[in-house]
C-alpha atoms as a PDB file:
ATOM      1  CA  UNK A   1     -18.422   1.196 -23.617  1.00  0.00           C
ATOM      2  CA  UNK A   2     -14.503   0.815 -24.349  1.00  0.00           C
ATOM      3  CA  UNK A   3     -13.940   2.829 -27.788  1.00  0.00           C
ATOM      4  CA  UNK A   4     -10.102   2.334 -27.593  1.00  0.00           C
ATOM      5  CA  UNK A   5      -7.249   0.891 -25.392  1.00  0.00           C
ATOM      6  CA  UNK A   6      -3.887   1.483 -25.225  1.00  0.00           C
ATOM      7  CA  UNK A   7      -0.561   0.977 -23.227  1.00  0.00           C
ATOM      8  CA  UNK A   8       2.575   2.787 -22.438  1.00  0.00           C
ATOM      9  CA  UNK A   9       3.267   6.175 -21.561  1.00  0.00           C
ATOM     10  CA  UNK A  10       1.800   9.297 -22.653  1.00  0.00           C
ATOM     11  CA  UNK A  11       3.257  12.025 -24.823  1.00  0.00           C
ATOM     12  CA  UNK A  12       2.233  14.844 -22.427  1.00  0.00           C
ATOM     13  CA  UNK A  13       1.304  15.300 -18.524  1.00  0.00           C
ATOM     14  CA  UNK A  14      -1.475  17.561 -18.600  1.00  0.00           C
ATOM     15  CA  UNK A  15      -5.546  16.437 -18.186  1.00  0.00           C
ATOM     16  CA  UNK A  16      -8.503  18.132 -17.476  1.00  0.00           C
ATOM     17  CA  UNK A  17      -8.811  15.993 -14.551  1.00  0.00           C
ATOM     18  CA  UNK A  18      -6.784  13.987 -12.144  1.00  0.00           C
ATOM     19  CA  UNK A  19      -7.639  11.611  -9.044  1.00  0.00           C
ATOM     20  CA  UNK A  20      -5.160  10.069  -6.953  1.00  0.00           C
ATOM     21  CA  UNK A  21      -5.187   8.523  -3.406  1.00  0.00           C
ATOM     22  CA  UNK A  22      -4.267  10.756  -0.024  1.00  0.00           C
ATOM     23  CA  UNK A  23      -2.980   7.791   2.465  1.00  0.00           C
ATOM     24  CA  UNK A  24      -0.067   6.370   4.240  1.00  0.00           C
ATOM     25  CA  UNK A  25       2.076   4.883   1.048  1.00  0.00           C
ATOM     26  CA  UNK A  26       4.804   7.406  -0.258  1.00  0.00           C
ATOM     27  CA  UNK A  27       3.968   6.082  -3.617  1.00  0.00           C
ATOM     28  CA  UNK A  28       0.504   8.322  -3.641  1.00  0.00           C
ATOM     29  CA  UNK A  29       2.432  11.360  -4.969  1.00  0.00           C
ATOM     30  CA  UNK A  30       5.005   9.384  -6.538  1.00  0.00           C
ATOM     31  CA  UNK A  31       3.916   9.773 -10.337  1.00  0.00           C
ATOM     32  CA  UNK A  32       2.514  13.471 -10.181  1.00  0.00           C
ATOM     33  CA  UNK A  33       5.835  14.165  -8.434  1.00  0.00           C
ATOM     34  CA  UNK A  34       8.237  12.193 -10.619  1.00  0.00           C
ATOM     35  CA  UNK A  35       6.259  13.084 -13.848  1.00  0.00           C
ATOM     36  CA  UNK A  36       5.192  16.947 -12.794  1.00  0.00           C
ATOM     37  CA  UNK A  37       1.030  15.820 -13.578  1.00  0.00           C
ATOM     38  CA  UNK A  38      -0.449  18.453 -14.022  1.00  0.00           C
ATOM     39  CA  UNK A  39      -4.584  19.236 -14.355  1.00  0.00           C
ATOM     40  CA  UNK A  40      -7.406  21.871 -14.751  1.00  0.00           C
ATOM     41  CA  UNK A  41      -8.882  19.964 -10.952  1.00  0.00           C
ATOM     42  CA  UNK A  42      -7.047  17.592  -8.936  1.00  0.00           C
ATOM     43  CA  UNK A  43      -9.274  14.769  -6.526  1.00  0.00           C
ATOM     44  CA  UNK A  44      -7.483  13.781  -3.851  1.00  0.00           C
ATOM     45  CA  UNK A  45      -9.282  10.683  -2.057  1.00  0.00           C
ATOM     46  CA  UNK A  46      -8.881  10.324   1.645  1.00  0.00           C
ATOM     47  CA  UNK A  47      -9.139   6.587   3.682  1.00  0.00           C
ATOM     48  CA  UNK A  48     -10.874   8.337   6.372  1.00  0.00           C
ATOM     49  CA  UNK A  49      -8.470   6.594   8.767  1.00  0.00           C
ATOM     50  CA  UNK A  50      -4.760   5.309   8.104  1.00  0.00           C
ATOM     51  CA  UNK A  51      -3.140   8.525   9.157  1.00  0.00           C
ATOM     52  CA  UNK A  52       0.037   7.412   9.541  1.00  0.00           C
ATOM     53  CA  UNK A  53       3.006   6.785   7.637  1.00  0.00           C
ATOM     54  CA  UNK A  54       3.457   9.398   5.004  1.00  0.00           C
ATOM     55  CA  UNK A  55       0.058  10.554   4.898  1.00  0.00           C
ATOM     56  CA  UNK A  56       0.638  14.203   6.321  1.00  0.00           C
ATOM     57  CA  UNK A  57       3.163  14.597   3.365  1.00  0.00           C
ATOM     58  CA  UNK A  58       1.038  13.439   0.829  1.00  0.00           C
ATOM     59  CA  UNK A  59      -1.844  15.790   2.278  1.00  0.00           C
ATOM     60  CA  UNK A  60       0.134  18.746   2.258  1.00  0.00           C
ATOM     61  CA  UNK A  61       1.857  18.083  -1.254  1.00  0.00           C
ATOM     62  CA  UNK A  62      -1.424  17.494  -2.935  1.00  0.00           C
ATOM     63  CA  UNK A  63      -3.413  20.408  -1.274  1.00  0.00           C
ATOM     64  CA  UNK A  64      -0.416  22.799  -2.106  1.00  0.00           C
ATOM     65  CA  UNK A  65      -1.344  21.415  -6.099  1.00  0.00           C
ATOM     66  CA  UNK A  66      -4.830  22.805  -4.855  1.00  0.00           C
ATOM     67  CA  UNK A  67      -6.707  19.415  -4.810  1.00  0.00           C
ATOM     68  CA  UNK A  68      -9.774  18.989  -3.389  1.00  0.00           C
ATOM     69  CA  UNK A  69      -9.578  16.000  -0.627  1.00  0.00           C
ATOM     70  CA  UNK A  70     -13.255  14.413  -0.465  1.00  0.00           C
ATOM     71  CA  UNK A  71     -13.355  10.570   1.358  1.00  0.00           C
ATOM     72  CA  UNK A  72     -12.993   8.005  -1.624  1.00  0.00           C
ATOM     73  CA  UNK A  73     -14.875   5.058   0.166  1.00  0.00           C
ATOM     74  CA  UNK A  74     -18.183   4.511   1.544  1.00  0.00           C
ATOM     75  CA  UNK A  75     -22.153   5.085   0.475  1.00  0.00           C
ATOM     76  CA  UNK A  76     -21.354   8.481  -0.632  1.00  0.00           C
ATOM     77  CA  UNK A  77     -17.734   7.927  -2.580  1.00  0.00           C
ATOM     78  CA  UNK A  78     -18.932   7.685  -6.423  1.00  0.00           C
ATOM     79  CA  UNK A  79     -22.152  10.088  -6.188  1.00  0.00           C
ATOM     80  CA  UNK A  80     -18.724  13.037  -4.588  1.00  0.00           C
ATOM     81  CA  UNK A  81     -16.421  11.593  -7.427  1.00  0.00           C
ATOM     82  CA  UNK A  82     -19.058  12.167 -10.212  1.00  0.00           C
ATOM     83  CA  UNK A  83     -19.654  15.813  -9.016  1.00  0.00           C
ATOM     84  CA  UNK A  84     -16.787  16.653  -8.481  1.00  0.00           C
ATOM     85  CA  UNK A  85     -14.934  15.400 -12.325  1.00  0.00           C
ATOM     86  CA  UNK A  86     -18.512  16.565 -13.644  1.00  0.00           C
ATOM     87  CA  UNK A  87     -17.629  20.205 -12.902  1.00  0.00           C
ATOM     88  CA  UNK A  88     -14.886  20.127 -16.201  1.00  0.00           C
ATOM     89  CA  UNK A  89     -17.232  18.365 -18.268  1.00  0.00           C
ATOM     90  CA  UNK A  90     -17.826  19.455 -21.760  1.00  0.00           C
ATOM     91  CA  UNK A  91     -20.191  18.134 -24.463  1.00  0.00           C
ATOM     92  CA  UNK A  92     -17.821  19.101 -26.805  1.00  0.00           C
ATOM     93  CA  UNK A  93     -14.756  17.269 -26.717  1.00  0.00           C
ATOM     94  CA  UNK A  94     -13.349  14.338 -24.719  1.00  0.00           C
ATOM     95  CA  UNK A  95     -12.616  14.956 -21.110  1.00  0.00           C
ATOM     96  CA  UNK A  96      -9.130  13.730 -20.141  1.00  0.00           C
ATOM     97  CA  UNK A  97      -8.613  11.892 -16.450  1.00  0.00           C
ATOM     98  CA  UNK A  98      -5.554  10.986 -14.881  1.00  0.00           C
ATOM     99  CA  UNK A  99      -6.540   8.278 -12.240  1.00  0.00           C
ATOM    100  CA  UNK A 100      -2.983   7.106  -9.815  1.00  0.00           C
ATOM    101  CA  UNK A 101      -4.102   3.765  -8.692  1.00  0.00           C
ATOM    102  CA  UNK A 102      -0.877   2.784  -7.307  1.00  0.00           C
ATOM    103  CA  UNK A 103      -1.448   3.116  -3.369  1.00  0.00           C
ATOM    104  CA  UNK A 104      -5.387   3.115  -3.909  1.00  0.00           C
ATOM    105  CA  UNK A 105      -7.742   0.450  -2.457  1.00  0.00           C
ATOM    106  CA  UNK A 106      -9.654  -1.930  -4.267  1.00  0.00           C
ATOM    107  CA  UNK A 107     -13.043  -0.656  -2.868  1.00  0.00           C
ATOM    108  CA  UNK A 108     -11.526   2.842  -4.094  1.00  0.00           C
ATOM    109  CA  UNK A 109     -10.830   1.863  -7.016  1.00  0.00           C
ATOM    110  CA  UNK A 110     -14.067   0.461  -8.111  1.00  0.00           C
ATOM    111  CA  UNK A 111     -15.835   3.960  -6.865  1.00  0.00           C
ATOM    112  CA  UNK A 112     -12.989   5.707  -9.139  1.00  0.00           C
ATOM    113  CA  UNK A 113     -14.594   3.128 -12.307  1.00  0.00           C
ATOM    114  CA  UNK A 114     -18.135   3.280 -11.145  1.00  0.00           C
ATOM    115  CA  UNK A 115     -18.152   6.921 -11.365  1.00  0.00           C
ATOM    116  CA  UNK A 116     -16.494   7.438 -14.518  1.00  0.00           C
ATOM    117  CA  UNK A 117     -19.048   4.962 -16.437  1.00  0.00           C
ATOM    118  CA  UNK A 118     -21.999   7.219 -14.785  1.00  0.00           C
ATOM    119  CA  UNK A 119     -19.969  10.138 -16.612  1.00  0.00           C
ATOM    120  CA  UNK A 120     -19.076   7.929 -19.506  1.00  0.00           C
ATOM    121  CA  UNK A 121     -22.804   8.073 -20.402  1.00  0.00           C
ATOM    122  CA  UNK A 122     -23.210  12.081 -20.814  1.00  0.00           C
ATOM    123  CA  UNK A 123     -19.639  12.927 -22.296  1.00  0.00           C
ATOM    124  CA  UNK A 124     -16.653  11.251 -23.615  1.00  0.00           C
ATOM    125  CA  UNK A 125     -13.679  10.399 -21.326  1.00  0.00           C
ATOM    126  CA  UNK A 126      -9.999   9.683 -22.396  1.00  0.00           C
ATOM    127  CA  UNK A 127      -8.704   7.966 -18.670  1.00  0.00           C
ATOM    128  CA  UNK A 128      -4.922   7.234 -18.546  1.00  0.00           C
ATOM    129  CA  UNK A 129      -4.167   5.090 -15.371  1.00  0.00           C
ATOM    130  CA  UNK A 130      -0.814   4.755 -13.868  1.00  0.00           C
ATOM    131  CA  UNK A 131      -0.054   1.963 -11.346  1.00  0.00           C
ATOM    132  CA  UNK A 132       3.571   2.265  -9.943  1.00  0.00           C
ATOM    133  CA  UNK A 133       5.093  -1.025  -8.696  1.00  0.00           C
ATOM    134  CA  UNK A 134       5.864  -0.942  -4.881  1.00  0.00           C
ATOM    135  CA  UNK A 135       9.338  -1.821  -3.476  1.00  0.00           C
ATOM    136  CA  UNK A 136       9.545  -5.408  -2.191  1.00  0.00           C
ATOM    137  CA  UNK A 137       9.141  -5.237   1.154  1.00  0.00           C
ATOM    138  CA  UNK A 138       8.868  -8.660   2.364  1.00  0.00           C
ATOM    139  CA  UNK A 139       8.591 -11.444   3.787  1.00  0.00           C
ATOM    140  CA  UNK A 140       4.865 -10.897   3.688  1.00  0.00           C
ATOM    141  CA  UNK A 141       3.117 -12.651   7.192  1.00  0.00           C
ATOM    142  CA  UNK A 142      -0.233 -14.345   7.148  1.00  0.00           C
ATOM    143  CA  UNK A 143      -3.493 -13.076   8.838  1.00  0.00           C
ATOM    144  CA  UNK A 144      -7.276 -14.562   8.988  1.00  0.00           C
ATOM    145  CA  UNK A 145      -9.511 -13.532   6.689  1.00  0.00           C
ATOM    146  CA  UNK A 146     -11.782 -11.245   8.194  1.00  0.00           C
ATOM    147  CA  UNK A 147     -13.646  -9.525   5.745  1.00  0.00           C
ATOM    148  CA  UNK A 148     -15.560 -12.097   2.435  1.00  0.00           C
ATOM    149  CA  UNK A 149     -18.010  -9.647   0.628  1.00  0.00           C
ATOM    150  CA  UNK A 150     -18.683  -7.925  -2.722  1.00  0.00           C
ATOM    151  CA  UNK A 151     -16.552  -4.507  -3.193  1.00  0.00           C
ATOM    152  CA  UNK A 152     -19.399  -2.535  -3.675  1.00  0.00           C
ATOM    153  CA  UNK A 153     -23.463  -3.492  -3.508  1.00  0.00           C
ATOM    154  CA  UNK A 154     -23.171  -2.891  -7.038  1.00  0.00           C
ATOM    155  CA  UNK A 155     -20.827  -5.267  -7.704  1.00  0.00           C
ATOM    156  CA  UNK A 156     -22.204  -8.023  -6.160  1.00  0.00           C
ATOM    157  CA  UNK A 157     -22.948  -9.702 -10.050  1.00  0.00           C
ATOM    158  CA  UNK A 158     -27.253 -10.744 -10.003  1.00  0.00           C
ATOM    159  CA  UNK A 159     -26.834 -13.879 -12.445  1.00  0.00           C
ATOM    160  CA  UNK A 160     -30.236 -15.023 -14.223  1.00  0.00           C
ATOM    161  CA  UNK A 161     -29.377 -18.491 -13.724  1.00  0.00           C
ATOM    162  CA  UNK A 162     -28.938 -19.203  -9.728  1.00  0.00           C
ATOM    163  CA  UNK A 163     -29.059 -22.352 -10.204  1.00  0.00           C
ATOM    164  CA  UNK A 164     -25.633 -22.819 -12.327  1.00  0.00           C
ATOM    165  CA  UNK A 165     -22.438 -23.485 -10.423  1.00  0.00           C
ATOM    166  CA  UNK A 166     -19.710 -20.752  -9.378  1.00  0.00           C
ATOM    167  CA  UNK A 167     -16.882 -20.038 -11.412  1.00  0.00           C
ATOM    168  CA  UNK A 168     -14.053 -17.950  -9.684  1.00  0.00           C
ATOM    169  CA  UNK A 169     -11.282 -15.724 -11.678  1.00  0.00           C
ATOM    170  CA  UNK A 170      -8.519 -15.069  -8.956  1.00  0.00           C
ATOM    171  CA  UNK A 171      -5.457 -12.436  -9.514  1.00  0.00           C
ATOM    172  CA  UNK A 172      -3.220 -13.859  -6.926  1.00  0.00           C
ATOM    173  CA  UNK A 173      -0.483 -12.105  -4.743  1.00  0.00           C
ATOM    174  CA  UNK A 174       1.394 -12.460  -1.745  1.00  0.00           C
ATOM    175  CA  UNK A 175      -0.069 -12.919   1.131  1.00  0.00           C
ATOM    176  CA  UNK A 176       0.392 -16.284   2.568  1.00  0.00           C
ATOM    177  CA  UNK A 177      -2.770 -18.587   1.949  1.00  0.00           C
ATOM    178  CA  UNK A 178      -5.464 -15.544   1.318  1.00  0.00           C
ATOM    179  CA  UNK A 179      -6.009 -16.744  -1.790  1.00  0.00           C
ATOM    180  CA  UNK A 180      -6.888 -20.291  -0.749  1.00  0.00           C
ATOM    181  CA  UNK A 181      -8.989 -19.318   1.747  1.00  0.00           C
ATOM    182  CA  UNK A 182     -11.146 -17.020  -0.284  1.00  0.00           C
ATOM    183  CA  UNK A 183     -11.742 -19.865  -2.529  1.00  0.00           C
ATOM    184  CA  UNK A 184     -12.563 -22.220   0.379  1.00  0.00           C
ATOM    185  CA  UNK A 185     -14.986 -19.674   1.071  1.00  0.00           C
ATOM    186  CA  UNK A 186     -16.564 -19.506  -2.529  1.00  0.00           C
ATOM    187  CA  UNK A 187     -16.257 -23.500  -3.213  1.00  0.00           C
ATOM    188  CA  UNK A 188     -16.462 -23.129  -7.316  1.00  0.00           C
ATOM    189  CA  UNK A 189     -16.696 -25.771  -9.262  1.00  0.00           C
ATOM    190  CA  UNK A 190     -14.027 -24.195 -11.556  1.00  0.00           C
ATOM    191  CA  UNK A 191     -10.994 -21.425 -11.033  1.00  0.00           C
ATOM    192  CA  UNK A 192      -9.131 -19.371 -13.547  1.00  0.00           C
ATOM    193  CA  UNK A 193      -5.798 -17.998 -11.774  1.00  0.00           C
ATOM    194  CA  UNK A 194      -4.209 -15.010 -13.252  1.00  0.00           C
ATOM    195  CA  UNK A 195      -0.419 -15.137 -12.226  1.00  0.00           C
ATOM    196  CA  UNK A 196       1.557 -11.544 -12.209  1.00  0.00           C
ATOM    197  CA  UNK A 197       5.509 -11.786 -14.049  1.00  0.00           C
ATOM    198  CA  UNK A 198       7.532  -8.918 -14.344  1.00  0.00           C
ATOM    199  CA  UNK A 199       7.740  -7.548 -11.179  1.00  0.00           C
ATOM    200  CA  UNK A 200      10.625  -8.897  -9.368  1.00  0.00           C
ATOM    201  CA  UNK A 201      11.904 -11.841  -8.426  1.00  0.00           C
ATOM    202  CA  UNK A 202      11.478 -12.022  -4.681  1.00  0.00           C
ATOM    203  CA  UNK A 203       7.995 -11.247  -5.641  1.00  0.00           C
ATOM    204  CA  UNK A 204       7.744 -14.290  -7.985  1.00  0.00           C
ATOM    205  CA  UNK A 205       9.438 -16.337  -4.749  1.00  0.00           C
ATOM    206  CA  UNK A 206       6.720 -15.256  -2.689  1.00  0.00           C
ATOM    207  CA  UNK A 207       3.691 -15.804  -5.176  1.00  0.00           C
ATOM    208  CA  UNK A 208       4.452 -19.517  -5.268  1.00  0.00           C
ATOM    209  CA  UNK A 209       4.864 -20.011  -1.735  1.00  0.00           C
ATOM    210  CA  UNK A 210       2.317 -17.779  -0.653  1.00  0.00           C
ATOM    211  CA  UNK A 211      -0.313 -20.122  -3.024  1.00  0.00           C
ATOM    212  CA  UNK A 212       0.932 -23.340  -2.585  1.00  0.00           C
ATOM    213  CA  UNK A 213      -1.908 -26.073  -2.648  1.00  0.00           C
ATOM    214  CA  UNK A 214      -4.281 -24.445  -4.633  1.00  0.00           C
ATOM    215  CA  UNK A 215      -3.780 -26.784  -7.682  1.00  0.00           C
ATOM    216  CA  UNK A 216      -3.850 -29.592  -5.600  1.00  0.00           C
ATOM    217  CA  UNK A 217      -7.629 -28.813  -3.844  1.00  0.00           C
ATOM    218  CA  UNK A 218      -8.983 -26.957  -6.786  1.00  0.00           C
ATOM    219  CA  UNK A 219      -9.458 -27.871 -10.444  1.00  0.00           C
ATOM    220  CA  UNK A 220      -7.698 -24.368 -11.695  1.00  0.00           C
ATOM    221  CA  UNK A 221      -6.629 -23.529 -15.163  1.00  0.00           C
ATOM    222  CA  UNK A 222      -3.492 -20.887 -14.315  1.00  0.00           C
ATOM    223  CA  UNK A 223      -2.595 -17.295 -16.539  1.00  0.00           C
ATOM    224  CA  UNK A 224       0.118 -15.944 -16.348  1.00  0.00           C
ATOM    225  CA  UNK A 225       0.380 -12.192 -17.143  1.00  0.00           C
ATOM    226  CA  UNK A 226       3.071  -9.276 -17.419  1.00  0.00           C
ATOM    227  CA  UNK A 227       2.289  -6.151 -15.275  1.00  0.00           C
ATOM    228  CA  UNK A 228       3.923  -4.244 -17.861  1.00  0.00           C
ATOM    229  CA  UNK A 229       1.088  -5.517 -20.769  1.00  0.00           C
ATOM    230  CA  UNK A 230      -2.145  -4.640 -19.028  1.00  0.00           C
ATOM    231  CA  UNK A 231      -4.110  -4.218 -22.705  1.00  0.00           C
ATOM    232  CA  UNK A 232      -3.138  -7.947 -23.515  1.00  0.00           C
ATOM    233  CA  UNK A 233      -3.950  -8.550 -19.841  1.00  0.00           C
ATOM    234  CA  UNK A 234      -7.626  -7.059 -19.936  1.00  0.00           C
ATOM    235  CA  UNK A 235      -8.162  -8.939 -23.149  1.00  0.00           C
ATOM    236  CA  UNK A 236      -7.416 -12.190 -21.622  1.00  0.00           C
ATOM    237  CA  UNK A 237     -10.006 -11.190 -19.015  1.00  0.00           C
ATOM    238  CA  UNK A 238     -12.684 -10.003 -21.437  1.00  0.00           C
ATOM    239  CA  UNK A 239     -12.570 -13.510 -23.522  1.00  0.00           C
ATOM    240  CA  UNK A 240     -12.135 -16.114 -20.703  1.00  0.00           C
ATOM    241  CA  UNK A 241     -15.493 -13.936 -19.696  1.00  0.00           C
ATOM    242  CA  UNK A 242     -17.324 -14.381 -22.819  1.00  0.00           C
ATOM    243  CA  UNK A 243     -16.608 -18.131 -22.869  1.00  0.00           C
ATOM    244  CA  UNK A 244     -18.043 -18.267 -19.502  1.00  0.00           C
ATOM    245  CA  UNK A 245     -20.287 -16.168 -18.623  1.00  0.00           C
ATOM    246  CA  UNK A 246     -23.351 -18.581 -19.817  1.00  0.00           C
ATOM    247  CA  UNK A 247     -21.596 -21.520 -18.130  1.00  0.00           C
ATOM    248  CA  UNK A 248     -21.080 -20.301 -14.353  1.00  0.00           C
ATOM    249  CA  UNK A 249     -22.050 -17.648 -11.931  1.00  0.00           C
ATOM    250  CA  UNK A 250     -18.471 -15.768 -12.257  1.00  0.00           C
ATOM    251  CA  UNK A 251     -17.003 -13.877  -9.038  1.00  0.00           C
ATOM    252  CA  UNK A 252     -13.437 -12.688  -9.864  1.00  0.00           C
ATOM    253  CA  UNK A 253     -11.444 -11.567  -6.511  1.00  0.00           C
ATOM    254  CA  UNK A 254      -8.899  -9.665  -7.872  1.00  0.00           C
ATOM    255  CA  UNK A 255      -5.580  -9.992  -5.101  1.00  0.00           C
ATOM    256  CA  UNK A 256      -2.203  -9.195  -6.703  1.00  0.00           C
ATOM    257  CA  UNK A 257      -1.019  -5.793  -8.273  1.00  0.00           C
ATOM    258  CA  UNK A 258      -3.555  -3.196  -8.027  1.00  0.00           C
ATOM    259  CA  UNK A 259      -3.097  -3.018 -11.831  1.00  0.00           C
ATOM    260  CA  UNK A 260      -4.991  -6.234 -11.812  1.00  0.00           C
ATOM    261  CA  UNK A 261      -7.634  -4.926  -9.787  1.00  0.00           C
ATOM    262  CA  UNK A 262      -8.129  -1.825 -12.258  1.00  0.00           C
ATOM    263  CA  UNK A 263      -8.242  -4.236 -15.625  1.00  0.00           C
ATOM    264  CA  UNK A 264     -10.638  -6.766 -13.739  1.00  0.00           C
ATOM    265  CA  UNK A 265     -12.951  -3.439 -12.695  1.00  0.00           C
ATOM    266  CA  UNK A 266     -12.434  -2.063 -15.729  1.00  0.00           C
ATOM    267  CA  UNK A 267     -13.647  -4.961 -18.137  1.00  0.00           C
ATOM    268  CA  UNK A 268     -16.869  -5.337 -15.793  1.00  0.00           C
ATOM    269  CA  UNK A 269     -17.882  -2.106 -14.889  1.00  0.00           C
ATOM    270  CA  UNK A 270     -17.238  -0.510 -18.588  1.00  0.00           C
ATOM    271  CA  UNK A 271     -18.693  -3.778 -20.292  1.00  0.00           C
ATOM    272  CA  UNK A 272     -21.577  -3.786 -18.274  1.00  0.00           C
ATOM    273  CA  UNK A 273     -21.222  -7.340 -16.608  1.00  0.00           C
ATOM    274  CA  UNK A 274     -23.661  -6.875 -14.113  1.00  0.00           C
ATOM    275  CA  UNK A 275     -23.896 -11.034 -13.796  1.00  0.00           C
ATOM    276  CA  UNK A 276     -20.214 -10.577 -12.686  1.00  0.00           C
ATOM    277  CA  UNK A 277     -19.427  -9.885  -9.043  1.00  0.00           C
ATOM    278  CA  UNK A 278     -16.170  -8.447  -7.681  1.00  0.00           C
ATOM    279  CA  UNK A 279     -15.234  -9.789  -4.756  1.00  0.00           C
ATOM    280  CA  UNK A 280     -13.005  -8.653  -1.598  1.00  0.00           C
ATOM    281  CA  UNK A 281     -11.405 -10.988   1.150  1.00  0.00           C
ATOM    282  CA  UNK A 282      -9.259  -9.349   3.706  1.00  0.00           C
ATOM    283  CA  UNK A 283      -7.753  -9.283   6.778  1.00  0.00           C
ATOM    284  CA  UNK A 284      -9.167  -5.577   7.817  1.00  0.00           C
ATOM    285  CA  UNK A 285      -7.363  -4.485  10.468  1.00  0.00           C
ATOM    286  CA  UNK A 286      -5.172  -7.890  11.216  1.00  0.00           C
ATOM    287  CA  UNK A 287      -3.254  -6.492   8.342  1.00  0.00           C
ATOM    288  CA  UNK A 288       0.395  -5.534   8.313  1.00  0.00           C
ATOM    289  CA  UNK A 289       0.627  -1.859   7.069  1.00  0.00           C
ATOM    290  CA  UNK A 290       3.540  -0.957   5.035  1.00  0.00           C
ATOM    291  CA  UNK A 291       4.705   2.544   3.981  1.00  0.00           C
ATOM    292  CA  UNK A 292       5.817   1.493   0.616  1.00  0.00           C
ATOM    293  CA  UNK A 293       7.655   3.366  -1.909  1.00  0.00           C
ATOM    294  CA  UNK A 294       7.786   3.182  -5.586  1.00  0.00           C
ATOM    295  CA  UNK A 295      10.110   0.758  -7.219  1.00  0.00           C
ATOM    296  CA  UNK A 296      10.456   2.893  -9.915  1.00  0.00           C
ATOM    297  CA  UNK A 297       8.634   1.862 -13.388  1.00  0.00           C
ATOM    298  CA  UNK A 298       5.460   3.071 -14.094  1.00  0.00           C
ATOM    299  CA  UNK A 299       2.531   0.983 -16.054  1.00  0.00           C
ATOM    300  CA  UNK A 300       0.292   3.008 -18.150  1.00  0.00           C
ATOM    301  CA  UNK A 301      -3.273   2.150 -19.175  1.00  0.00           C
ATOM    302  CA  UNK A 302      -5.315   4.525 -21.186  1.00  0.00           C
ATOM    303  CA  UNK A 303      -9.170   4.023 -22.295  1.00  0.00           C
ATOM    304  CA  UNK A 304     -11.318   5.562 -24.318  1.00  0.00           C
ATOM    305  CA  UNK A 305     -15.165   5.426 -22.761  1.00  0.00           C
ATOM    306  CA  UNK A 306     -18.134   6.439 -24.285  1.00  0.00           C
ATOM    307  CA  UNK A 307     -19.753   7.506 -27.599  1.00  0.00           C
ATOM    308  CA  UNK A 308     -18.066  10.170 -30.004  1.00  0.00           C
END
C-alpha cells in the first residue's frame, strides 16, 4: 500500500538502507558520489556479466563504501534483496531506502519493488528513488527483437476474464521501431502511449523518429509526461488503470527512461495489480552497449509503503 508520495529532492543524504546497481554505466555511482549518500548497509547489485566499461570502478568505489555486492537478477534476486534490507529492519519506526535506478535494468528493478512490498508487509518503508538522466549519446541503431516475455513470473498479470481483449500501456523511447514491434507482437485492441518531455531535445528528435507509424497501425491514445514530475506521472498511470482494468487484459511494456519503468512497477507491484503484467521486449545481446554518463539533473521519487 502507497501511504504517501512525493517529488523532489530530499533534505538530507543519509538512510538506513541503500541499493544501487554495480555495472558498466558511470552513472551507477553517480548520485552517491555527487550527493555523498550515505547508509547504515549499502546493496550493491551485480549483472552477473557486462564487465566492461566502467564496471571495475564502480566495484571498487562501492565496496570501498563497504557494500555488499549480491547478483540483482535471476530466481534468487528478491528472496537475497529481502534478506539482506531485512537485516536493519525495525518494528519501531519507518525504515528508510535509497534505491539508484539510474543505470539499473528493468528486470532489476522490478526485483528491487518486489522485494520491498514483501518487506512493506512486516515494517514500514520510506523509499526515495533517484533516476539520473543519461547523456545523449546517439544516434541510437535498430536491432531485432529477441527477447518478448513478462519481467518476472510474477509479473506476468493472471486476468479473471481471458476472454476480454488486450489493452497495452507503452512508455516509449529510442530505439528505432522496438516499440512497434512489441506491439505487433501483443496485437491489442487498444494502446495508451506515455511520451517522455524534458529530457533533451535530441532525445525528443529521436522519440518521434524512432516511433513513427505507430498511430497509423494502431488505434493509440498518446501521454505525454515530464521526467522531472514522476508523482503526476504515476497518477496518470494509476487512473488510466482503474478505468481499464475491467475493460481489457492490460500489459504495460514500459521502454523509455528507467524512471518510467520504476512508476509503472511501482503502481502495480505496491497496488497489488496482479491482473496487470509487465512486459519486456529486447534485443539481448544484439544490443548496442553504451557507457553512459550522467547528464547531470537528478529526479527524485519518494514513497511511503506500508501501515503505520
Amino acid at each position: 500500500m502507497i501511504r504517501d508520495e512525493q517529488e523532489g529532492e530530499p533534505l538530507e543524504f543519509e538512510f538506513d538502507v541503500s541499493i544501487v546497481s554495480i555495472g558498466f554505466e558511470q552513472r551507477c555511482r553517480w548520485v552517491t558520489e555527487s550527493r555523498d549518500i550515505s547508509s547504515k548497509r549499502g546493496i550493491g547489485l551485480e549483472f552477473g556479466f557486462l564487465a566492461d566499461g566502467s564496471y571495475a570502478d564502480n566495484k571498487s568505489f562501492f565496496e570501498g563504501r563497504k557494500f555488499k555486492v549480491i547478483n540483482g537478477l535471476g530466481s534468487g534476486a528478491v528472496g537475497a534483496i529481502i534478506r539482506e534490507v531485512s537485516s536493519r529492519v525495525s518494528d519501531e519506526r519507518d525504515i528508510s531506502v535509497f534505491v539508484d535506478i539510474s543505470a539499473m535494468s528493468r528486470e532489476m528493478i522490478a526485483n528491487v519493488a518486489l522485494a520491498l512490498k514483501e518487506i512493506s508487509r512486516v515494517t514500514a518503508l520510506k523509499v526515495t528513488v533517484a533516476y539520473a538522466p543519461s547523456k545523449y549519446a546517439g544516434p541510437y541503431a535498430s536491432a531485432p527483437i529477441r527477447l518478448a516475455s513478462p519481467i518476472k513470473p510474477a509479473l506476468a498479470g493472471w486476468s479473471a476474464f481471458p476472454e476480454l481483449p488486450v489493452g497495452a500501456l507503452f512508455g516509449l523511447g529510442c530505439d528505432p521501431g522496438l516499440a512497434l514491434g512489441a506491439l505487433q507482437f501483443l496485437e491489442p485492441k487498444k494502446a495508451w502511449v506515455f511520451s517522455p518531455k524534458g529530457i533533451d531535445p535530441q532525445f525528443d528528435k529521436a522519440l518521434l523518429s524512432a516511433n513513427e507509424h505507430i498511430e497509423d497501425i494502431f488505434d493509440v491514445t498518446r501521454f505525454d509526461y515530464r521526467i522531472s514530475n514522476p508523482s503526476q506521472a504515476r497518477g496518470r498511470l494509476e487512473v488510466l488503470l482503474n478505468a481499464i482494468d475491467r475493460d481489457f487484459r492490460v500489459v504495460i511494456v514500459p521502454f523509455g527512461p528507467k524512471i518510467f519503468a520504476w512508476l509503472a512497477l511501482a503502481t502495480v507491484v505496491f497496488t497489488g495489480r496482479s491482473s496487470v503484467g509487465v512486459w519486456a521486449f529486447s534485443s539481448k545481446e544484439q544490443a548496442q552497449l553504451v557507457d553512459r554518463a550522467a547528464d547531470g539533473p537528478i529526479i527524485w521519487h519518494t514513497l511511503k509503503l506500508g501501515s503505520q
